C-alpha atoms as a PDB file:
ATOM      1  CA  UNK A   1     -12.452  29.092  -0.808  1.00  0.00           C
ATOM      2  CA  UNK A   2      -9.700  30.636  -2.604  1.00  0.00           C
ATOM      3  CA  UNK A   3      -6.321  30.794  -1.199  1.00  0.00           C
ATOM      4  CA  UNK A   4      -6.719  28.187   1.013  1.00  0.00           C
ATOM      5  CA  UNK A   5      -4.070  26.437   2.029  1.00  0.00           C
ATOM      6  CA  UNK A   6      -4.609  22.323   4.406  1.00  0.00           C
ATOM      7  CA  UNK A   7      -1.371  21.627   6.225  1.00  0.00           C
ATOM      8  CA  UNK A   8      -0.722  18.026   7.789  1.00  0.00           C
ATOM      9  CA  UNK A   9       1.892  16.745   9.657  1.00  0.00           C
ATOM     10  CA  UNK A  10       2.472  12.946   9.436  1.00  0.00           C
ATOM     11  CA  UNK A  11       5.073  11.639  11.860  1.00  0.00           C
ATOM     12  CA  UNK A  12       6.044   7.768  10.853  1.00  0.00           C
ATOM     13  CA  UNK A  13       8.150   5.280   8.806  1.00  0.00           C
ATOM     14  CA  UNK A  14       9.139   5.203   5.188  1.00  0.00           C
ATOM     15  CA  UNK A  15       7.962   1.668   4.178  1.00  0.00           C
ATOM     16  CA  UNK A  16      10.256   1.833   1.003  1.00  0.00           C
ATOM     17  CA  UNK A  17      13.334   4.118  -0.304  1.00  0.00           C
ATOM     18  CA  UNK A  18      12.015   7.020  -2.229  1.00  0.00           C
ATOM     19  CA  UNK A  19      11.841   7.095  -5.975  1.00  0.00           C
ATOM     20  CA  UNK A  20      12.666  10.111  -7.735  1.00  0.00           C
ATOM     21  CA  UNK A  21      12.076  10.225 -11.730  1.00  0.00           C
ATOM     22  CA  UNK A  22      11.952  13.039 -13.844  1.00  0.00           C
ATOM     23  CA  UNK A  23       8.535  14.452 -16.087  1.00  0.00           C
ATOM     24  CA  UNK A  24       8.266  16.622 -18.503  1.00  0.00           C
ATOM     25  CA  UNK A  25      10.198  19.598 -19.429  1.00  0.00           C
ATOM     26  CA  UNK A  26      13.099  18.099 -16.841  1.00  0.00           C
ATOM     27  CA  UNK A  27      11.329  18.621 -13.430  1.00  0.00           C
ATOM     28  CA  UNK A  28      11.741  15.938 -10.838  1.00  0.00           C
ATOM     29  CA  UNK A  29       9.283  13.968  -8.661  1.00  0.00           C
ATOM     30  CA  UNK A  30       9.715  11.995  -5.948  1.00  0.00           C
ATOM     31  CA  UNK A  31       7.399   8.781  -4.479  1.00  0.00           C
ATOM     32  CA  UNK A  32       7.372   7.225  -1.220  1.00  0.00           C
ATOM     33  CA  UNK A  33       4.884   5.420   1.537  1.00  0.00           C
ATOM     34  CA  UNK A  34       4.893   6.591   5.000  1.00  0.00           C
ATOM     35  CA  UNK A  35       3.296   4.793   7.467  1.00  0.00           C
ATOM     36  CA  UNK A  36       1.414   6.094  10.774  1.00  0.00           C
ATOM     37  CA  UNK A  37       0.199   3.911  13.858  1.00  0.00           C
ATOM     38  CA  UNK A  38      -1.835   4.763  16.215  1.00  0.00           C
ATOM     39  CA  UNK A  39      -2.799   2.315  19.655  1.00  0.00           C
ATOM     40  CA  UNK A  40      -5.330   2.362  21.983  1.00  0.00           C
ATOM     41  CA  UNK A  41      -7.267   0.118  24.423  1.00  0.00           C
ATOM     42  CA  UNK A  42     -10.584  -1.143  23.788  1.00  0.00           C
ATOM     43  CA  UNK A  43     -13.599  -1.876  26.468  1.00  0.00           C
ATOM     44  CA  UNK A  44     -12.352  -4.985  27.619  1.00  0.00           C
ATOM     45  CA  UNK A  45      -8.727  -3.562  28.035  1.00  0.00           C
ATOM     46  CA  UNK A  46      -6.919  -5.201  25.089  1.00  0.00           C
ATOM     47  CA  UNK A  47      -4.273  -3.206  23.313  1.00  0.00           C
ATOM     48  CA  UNK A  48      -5.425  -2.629  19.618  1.00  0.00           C
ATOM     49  CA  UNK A  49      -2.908  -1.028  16.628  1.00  0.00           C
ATOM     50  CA  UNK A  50      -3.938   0.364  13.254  1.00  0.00           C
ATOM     51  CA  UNK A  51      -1.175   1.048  10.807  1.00  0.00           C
ATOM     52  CA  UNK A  52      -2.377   3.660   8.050  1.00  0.00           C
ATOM     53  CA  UNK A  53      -0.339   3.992   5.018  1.00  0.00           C
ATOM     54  CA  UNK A  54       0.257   6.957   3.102  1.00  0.00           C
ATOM     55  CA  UNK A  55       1.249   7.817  -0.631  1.00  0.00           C
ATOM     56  CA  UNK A  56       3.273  10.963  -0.489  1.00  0.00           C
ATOM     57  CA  UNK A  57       4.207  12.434  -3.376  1.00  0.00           C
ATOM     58  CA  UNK A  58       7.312  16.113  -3.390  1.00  0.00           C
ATOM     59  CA  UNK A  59       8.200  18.120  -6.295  1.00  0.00           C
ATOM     60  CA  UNK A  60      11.413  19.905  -7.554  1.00  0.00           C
ATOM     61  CA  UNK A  61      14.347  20.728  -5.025  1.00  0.00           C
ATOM     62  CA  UNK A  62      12.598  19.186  -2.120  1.00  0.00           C
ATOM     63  CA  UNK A  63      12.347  15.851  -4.513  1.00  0.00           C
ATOM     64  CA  UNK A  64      16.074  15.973  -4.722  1.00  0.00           C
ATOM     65  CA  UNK A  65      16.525  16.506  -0.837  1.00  0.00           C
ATOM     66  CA  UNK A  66      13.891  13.690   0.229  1.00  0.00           C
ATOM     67  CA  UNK A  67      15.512  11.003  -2.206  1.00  0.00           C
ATOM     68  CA  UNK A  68      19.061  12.027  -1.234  1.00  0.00           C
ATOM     69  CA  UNK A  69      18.283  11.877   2.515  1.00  0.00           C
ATOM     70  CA  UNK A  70      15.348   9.794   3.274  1.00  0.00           C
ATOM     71  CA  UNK A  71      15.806   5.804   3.794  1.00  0.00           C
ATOM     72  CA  UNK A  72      13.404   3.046   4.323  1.00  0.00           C
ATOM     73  CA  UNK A  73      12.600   2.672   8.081  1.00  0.00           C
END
């Protein structure tokens, strides 16, 4: 469908320091992992985790902000 738009919301922990570099005709990019857990008890009652890890990638100004202000942790 045309003009579309998915939003998501991940809530979790920067597993390194953003990288910020900058591409072509001088516009910045910025890389970082985030990772999410979620925990929950199986049949028998034991406590299970799964960490999922995601590659998040931010453009221009917002680049700037998330490697001036975001920290591993």
């Amino acid at each position: 469908m045309p003009g579309t738009v998915n939003k998501a919301f991940l809530i979790g922990r920067l597993g390194r320091d953003p990288e910020i570099r900058v591409v072509g005709d001088n516009h910045r990019v910025c890389n970082f992992t985030l990772a999410t857990d979620e925990r929950w008890k199986d049949a028998s009652g034991a406590v299970k985790e799964r960490t999922d890890w995601h590659r998040i990638t931010v453009w221009g100004r917002q680049a700037e902000n998330v490697h001036r202000d975001l920290r591993k942790g």
